[in-house]
Tab-separated table of N, CA and C and ligand atoms in Angstrom:
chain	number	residue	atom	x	y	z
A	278	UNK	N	220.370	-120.810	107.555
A	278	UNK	CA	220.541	-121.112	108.975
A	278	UNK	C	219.894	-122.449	109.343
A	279	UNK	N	220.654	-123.070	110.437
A	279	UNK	CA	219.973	-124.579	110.825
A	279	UNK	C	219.328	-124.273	112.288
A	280	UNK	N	218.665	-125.256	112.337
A	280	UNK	CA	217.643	-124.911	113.596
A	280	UNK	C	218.803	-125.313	114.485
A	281	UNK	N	218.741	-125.291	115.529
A	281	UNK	CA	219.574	-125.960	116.871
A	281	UNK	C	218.507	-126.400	117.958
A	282	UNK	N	219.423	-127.809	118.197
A	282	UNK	CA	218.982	-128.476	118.870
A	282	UNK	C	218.271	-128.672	120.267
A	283	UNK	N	217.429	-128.288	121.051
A	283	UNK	CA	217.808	-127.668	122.347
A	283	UNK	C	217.201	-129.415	123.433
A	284	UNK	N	217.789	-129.257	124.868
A	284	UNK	CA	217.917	-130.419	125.712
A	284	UNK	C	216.526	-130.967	125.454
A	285	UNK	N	216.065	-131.734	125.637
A	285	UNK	CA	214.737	-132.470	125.820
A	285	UNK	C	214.910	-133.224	124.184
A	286	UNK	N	215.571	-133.061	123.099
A	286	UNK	CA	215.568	-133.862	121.755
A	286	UNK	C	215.772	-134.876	122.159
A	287	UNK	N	215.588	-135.946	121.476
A	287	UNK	CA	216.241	-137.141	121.341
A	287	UNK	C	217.777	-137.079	120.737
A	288	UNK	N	217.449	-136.684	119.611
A	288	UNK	CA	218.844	-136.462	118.729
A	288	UNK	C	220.173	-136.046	119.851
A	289	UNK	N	220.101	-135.359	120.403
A	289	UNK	CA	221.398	-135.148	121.232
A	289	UNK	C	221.531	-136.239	122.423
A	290	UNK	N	220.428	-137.213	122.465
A	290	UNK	CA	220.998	-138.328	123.594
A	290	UNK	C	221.299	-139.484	122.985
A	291	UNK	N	221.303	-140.083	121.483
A	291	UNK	CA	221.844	-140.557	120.358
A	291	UNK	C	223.581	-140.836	120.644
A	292	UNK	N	223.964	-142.078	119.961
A	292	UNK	CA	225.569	-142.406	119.848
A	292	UNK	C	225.482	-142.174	118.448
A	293	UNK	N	226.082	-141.583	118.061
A	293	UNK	CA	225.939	-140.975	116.280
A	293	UNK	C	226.936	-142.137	115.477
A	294	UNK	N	226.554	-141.941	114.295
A	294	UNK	CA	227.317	-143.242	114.014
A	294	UNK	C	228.210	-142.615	112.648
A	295	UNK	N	229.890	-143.038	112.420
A	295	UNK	CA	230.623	-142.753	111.524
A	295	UNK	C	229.887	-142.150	110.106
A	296	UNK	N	231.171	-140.843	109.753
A	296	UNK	CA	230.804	-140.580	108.375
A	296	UNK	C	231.404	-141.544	107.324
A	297	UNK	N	230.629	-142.010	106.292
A	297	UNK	CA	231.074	-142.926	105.180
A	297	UNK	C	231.542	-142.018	103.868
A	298	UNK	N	230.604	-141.009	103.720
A	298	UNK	CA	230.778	-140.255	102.074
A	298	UNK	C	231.465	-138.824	102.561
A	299	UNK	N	232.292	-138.426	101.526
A	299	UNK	CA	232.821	-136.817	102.038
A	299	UNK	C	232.219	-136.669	100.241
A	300	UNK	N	231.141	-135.893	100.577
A	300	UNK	CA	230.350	-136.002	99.150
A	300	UNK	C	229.659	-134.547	99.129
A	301	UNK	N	229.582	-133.814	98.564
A	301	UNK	CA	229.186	-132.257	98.678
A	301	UNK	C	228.139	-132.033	99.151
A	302	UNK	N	227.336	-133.213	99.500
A	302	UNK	CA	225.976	-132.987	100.790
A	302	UNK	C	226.755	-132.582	102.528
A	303	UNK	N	227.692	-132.788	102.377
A	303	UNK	CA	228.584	-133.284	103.306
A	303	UNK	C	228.949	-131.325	103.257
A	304	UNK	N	229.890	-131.398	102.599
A	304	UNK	CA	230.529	-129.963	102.604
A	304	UNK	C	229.330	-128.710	102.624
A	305	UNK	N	228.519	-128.935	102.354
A	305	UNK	CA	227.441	-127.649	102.078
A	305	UNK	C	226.946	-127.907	104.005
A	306	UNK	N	226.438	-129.149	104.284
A	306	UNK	CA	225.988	-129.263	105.983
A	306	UNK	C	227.168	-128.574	106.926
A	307	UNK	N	228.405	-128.528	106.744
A	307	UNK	CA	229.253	-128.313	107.148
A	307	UNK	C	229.539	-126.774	107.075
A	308	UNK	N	229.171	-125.868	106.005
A	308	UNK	CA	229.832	-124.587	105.633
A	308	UNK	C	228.505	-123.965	106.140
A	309	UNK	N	226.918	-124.298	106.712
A	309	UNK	CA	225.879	-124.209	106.996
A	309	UNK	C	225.988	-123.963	108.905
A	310	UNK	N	226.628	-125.290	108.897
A	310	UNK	CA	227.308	-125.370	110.470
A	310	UNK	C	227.980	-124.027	111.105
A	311	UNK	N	228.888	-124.264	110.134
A	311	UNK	CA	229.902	-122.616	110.407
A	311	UNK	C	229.465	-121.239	110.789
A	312	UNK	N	227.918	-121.285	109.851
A	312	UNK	CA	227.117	-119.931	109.986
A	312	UNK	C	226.224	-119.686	110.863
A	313	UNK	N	225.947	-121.091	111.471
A	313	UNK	CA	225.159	-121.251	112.424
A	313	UNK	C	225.241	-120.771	113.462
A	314	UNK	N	226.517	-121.655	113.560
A	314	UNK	CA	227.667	-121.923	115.031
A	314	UNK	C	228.100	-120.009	115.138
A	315	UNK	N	228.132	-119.382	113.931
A	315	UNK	CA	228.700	-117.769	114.210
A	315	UNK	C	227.837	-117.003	114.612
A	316	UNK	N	226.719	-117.328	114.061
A	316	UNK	CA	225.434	-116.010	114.462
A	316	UNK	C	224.653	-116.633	115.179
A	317	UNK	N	224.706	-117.542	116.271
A	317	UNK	CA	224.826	-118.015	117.560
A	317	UNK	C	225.571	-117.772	118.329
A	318	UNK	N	226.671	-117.125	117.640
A	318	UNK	CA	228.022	-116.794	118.828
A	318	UNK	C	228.638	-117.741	120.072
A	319	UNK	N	228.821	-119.418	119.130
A	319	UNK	CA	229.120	-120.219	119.736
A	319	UNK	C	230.361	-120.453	118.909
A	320	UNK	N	231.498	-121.606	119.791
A	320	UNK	CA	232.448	-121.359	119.379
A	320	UNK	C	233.009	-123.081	118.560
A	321	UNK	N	231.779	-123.943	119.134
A	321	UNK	CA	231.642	-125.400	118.136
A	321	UNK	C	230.023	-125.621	118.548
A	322	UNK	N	229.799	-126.731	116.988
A	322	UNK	CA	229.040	-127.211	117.008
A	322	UNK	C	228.637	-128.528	116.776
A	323	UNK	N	228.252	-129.472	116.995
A	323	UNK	CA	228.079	-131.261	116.560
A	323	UNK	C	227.208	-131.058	115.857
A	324	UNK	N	226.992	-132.094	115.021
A	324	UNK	CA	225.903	-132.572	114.147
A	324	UNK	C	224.401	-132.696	115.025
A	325	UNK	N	224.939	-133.995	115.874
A	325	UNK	CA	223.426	-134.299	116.620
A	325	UNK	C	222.655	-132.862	116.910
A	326	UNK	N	223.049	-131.516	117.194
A	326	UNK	CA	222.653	-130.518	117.463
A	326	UNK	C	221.993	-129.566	116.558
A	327	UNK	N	222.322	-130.096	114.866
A	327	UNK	CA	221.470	-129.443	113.924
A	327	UNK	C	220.848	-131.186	113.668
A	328	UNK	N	220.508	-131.920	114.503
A	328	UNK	CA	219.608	-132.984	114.193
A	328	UNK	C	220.062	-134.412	113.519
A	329	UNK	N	221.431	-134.187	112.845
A	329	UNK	CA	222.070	-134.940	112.212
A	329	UNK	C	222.967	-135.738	113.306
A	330	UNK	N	222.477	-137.439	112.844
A	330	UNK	CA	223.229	-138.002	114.297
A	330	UNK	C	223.967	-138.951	113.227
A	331	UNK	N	225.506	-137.658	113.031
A	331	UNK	CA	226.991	-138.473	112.490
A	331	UNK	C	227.915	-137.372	113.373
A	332	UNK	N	229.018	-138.118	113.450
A	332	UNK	CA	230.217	-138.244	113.607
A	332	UNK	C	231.231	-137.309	113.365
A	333	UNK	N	230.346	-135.750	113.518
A	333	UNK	CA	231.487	-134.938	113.248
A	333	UNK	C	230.948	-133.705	114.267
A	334	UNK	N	231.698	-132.601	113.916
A	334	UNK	CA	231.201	-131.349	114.459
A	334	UNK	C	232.608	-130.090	113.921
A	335	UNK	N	232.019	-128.988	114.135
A	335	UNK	CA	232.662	-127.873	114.200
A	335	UNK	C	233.310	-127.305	114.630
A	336	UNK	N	234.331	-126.453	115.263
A	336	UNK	CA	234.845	-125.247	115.759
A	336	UNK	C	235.476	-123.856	115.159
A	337	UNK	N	235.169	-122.834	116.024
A	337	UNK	CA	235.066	-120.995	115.311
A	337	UNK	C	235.817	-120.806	116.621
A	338	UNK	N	237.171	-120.490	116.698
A	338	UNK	CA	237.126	-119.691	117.802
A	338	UNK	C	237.641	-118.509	117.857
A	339	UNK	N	237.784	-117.748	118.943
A	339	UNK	CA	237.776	-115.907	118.740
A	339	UNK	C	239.105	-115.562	118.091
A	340	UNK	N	240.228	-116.485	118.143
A	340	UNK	CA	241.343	-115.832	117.613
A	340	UNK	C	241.146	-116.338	116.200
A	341	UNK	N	239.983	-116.457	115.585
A	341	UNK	CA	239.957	-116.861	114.188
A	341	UNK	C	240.109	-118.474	113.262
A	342	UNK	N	240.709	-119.364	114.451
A	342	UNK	CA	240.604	-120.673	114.046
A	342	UNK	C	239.584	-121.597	114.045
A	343	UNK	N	239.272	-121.891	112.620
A	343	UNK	CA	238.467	-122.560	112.164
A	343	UNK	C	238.654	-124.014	111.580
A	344	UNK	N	237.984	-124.939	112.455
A	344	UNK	CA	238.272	-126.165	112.226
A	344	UNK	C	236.813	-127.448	111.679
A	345	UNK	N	236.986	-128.184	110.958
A	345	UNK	CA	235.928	-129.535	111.128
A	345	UNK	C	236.739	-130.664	111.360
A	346	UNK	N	236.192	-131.559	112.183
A	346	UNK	CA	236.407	-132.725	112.733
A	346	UNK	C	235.093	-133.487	112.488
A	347	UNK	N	235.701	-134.455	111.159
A	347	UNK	CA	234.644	-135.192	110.993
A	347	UNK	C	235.522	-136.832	111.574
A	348	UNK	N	235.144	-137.951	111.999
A	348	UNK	CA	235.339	-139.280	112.425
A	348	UNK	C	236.215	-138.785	113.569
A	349	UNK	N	236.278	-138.484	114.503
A	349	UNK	CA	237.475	-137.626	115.336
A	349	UNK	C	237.619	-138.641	116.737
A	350	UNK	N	238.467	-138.962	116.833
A	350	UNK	CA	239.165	-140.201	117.956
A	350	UNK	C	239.933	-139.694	118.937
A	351	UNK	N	239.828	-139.311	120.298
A	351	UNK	CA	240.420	-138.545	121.136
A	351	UNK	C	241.453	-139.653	121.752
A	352	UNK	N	242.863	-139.923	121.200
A	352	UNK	CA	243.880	-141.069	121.180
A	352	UNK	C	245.112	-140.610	122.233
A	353	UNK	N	244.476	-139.249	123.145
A	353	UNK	CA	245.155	-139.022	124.475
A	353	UNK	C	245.156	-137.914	125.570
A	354	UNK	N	244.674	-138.061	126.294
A	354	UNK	CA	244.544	-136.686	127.055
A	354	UNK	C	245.851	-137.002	128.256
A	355	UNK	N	245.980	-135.082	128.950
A	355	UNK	CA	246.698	-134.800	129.951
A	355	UNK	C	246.569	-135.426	131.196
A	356	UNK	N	247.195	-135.774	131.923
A	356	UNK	CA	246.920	-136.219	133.456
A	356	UNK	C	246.056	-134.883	134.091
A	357	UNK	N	246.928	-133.781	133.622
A	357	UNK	CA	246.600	-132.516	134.355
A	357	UNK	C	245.042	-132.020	133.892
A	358	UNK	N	244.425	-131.610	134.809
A	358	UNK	CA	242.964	-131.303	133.919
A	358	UNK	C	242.322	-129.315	134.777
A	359	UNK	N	241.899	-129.133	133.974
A	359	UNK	CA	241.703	-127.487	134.198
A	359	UNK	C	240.268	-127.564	134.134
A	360	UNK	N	239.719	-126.364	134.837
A	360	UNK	CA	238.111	-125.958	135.159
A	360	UNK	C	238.150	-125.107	134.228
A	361	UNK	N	237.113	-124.875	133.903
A	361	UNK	CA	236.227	-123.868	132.814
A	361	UNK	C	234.949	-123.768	132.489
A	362	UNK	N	234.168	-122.716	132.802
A	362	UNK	CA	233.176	-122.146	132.632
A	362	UNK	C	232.453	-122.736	131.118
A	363	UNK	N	231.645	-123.884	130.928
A	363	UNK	CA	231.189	-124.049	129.784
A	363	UNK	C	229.678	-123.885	129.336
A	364	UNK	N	229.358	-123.631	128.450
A	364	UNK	CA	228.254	-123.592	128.109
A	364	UNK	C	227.602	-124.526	126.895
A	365	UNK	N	226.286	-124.112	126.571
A	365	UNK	CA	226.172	-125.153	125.267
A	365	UNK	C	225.100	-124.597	124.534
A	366	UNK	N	225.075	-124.459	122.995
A	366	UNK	CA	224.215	-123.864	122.250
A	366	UNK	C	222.914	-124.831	122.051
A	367	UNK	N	223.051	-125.517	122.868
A	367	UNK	CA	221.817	-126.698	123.169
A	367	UNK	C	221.143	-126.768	124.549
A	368	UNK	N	221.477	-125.872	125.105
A	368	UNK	CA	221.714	-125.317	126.757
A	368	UNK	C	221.325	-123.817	126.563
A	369	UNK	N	221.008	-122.817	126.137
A	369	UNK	CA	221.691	-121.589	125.810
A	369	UNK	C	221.161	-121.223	127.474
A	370	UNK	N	221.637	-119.627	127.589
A	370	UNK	CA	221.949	-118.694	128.641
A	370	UNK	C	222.444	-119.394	130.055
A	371	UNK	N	222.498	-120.875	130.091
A	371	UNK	CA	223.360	-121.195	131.189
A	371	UNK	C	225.013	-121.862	131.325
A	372	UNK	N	225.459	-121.791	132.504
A	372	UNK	CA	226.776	-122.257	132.284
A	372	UNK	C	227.477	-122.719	133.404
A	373	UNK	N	228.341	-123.543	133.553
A	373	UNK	CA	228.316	-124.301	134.792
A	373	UNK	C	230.103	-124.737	134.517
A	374	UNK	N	231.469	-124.939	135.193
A	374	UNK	CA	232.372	-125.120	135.544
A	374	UNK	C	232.588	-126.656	135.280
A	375	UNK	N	233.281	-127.223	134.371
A	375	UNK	CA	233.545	-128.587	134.491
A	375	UNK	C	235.020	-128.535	134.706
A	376	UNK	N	235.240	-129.685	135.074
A	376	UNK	CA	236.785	-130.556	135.320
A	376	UNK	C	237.364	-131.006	134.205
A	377	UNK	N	238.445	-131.382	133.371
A	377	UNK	CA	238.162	-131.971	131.583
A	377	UNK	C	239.896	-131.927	131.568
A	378	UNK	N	240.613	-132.669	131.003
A	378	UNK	CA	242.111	-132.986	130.830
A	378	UNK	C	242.607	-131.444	129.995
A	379	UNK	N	243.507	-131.025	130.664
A	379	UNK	CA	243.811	-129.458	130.064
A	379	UNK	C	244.164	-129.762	128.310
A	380	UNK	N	244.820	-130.773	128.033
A	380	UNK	CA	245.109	-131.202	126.719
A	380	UNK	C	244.879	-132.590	125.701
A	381	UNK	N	244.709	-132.458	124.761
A	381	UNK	CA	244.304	-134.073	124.257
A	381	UNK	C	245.050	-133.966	123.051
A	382	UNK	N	245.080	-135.306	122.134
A	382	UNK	CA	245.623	-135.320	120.897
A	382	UNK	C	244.515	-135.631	119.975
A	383	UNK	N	243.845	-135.175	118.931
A	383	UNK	CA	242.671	-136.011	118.353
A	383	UNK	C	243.319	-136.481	116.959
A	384	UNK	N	242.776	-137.506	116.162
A	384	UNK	CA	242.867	-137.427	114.884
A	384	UNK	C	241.292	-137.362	114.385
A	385	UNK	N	241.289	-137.068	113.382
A	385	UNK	CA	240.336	-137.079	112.384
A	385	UNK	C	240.792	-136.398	111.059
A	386	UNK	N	239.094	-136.728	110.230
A	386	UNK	CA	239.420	-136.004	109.110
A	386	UNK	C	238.594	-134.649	109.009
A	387	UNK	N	238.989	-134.006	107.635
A	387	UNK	CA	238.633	-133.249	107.511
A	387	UNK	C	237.790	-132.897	106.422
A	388	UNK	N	236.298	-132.022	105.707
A	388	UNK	CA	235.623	-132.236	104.758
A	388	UNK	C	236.079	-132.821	103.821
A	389	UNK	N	237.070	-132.498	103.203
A	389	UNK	CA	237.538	-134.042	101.880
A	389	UNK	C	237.887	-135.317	102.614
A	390	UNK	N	237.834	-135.381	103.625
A	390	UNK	CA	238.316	-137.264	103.888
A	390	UNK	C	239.717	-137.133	104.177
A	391	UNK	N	240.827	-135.948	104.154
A	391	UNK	CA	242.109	-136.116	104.745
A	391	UNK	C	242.254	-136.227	105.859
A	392	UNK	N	242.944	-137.188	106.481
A	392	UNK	CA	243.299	-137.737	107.916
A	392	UNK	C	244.330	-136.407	108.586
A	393	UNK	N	243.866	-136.296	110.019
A	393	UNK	CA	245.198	-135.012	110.603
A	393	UNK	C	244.820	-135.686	111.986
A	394	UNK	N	246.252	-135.301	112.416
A	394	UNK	CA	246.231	-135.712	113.934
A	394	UNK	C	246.977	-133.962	114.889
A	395	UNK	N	246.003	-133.879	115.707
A	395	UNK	CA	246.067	-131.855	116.548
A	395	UNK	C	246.632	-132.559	118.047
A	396	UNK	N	247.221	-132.332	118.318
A	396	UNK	CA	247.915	-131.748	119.485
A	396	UNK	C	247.038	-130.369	120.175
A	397	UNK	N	246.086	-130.088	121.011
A	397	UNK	CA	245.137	-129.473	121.605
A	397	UNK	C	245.669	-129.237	122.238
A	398	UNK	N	245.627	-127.556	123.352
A	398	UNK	CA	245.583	-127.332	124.224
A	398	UNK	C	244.697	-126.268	124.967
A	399	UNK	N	244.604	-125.343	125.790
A	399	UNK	CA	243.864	-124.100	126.042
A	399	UNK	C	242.140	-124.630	125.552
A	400	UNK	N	241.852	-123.254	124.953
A	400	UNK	CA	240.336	-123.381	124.701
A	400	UNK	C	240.051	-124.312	123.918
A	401	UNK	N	240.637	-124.930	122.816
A	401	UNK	CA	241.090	-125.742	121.265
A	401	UNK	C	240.599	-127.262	122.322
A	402	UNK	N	241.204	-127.687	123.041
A	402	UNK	CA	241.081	-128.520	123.723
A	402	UNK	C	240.177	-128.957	124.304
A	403	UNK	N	239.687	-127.464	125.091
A	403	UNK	CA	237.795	-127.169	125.842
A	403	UNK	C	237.002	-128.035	125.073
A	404	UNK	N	237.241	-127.368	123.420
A	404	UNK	CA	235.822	-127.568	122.900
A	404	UNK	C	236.105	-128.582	122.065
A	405	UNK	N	237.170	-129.099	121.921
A	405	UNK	CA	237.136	-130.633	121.456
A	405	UNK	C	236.536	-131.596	122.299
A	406	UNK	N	237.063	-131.584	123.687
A	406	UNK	CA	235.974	-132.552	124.321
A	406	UNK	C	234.412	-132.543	124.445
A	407	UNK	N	234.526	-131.136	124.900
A	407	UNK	CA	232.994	-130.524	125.055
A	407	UNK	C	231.878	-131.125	123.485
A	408	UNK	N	232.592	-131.069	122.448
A	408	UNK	CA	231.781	-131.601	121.143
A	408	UNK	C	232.041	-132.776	120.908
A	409	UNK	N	233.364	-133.511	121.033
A	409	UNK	CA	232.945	-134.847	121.042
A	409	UNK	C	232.005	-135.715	121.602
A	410	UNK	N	231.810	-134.796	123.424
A	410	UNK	CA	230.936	-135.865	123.963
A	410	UNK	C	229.550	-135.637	123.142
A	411	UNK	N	229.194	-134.587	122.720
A	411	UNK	CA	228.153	-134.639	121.783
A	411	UNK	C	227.944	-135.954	120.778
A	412	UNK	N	228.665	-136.618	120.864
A	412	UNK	CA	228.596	-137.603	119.413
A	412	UNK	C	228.700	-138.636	119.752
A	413	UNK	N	228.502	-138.858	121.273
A	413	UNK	CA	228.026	-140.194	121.936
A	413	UNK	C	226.407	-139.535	123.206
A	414	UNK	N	226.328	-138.403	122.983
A	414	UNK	CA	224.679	-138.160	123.372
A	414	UNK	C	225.638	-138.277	124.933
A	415	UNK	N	226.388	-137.107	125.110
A	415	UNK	CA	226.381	-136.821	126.214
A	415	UNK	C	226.533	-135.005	126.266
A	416	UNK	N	226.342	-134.196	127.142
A	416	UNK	CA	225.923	-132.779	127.606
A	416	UNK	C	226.777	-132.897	128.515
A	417	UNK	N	227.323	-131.383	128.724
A	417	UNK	CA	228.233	-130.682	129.568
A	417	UNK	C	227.278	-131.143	131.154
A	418	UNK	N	226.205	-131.219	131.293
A	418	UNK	CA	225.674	-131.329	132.294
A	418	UNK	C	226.113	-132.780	132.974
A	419	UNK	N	226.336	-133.068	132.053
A	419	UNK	CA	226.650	-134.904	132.287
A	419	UNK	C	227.492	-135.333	133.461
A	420	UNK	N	227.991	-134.272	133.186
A	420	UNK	CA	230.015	-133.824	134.146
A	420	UNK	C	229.554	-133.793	135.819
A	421	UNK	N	228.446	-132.986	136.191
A	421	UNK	CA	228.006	-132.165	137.259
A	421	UNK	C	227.574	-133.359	138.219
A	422	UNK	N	227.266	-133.065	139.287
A	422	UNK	CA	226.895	-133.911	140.523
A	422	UNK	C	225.089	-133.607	140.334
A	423	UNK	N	224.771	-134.669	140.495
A	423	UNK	CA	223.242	-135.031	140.620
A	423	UNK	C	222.871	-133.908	140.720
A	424	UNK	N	223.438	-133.238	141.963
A	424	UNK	CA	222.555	-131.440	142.193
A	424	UNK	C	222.797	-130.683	141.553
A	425	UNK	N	224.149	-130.434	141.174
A	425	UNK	CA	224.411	-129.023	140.268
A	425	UNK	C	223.651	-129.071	139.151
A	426	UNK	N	223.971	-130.511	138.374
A	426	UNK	CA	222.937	-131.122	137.269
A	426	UNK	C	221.415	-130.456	137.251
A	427	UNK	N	220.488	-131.135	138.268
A	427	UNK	CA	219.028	-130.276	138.621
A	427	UNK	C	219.329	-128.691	138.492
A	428	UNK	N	220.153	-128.138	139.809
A	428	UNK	CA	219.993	-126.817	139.577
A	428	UNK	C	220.456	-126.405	138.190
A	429	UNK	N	221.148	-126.852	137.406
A	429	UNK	CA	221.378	-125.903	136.082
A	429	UNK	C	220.262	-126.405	134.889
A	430	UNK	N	219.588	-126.917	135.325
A	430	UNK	CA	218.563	-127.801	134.013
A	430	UNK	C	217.537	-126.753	135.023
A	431	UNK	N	217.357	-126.644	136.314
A	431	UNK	CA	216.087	-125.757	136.306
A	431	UNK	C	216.122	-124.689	136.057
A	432	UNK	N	217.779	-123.783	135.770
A	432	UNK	CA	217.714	-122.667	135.754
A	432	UNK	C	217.643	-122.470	134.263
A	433	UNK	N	217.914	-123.584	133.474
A	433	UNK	CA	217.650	-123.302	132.082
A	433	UNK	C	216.271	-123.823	131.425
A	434	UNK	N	215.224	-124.198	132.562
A	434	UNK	CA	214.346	-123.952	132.340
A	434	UNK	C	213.445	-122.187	132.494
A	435	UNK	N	213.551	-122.086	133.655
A	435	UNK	CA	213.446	-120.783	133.709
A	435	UNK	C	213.887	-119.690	132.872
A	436	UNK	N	214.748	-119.705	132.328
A	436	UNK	CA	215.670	-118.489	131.521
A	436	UNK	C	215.125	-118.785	130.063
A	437	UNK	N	214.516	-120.101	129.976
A	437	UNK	CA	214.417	-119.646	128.387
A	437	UNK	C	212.593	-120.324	128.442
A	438	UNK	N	211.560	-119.901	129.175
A	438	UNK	CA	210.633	-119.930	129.384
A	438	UNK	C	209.910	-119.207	128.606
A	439	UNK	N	210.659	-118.093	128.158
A	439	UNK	CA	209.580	-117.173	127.899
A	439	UNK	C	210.003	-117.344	126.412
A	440	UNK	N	211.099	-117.830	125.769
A	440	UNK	CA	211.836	-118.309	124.308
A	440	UNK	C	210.644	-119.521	123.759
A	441	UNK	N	210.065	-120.724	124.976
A	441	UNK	CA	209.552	-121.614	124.187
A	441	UNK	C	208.257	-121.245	124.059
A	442	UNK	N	207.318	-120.623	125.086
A	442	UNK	CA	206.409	-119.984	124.377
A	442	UNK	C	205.845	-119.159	123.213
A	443	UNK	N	206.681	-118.523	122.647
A	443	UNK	CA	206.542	-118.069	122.016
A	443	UNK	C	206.084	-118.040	120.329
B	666	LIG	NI1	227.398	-128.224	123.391
């Protein structure tokens, strides 16, 4: 298991910089990710968030699709954009409604270095943006108005108060 990252790191306010090697240090961080991201019961994860500030991240989601997006270039989103309840395993027990293009196209590669280009939509879509902005050191909170911002950073102070003491 990898530690996860939680708000106040540096590492998650980081612009992460491109993967160069798809080299089995690479694939083992990645299949590590997966187990993380599951018995967290999250549904992606970025690098900067197990501390590593490159250029990729994860997704698990409930109907079973499992994806990595390593160098990943978001080359188009929808006019149309949908609300959704998001959260963040760098955030945990809070969650707050963002605004976000209902669909995008990404390319990237994948653990060997093969290039694919996804057509996103629904949740697939959610958490492609939601983890990319991870990989320029930005948070779902980022989205929110000055206030909602405060109120959900104080309420996730409070809620996991009794987690950092410990
Ligand atoms: Ni997140």
């Amino acid at each position: 298991m990898l530690d996860i990252m939680k708000l106040g790191e540096e590492v998650l306010r980081e612009k992460c910089t491109p993967v160069t090697e798809f080299d089995d240090g690479l694939r083992i961080l990645i299949q590590a990710m997966y187990e993380t991201m599951e018995e967290a019961d999250g549904i992606g994860l970025a690098a900067p968030q197990v501390g590593v500030d490159k250029r990729f991240f994860v997704v698990g989601l409930p109907d079973g699709t499992k994806k990595e997006f390593i160098n990943p270039q978001i080359t188009g989103t929808s006019v149309e954009t949908s609300p959704y309840e998001e959260g963040c395993l760098s955030l945990p027990n809070v969650y707050h409604e963002v605004i976000r293009p209902s669909k995008v196209i990404v390319s990237a590669q994948d653990m060997n270095g093969n290039p694919f280009t996804l057509k996103a939509s629904g949740l697939m879509a959610r958490v492609i943006q939601h983890e990319y902005d991870h990989l320029d050191g930005v948070l779902f909170i980022d989205h929110l108005s000055e206030e909602e911002k405060s109120k959900v950073v104080r309420a996730y102070e409070k809620k996991n108060r009794r987690n950092r003491h410990r």
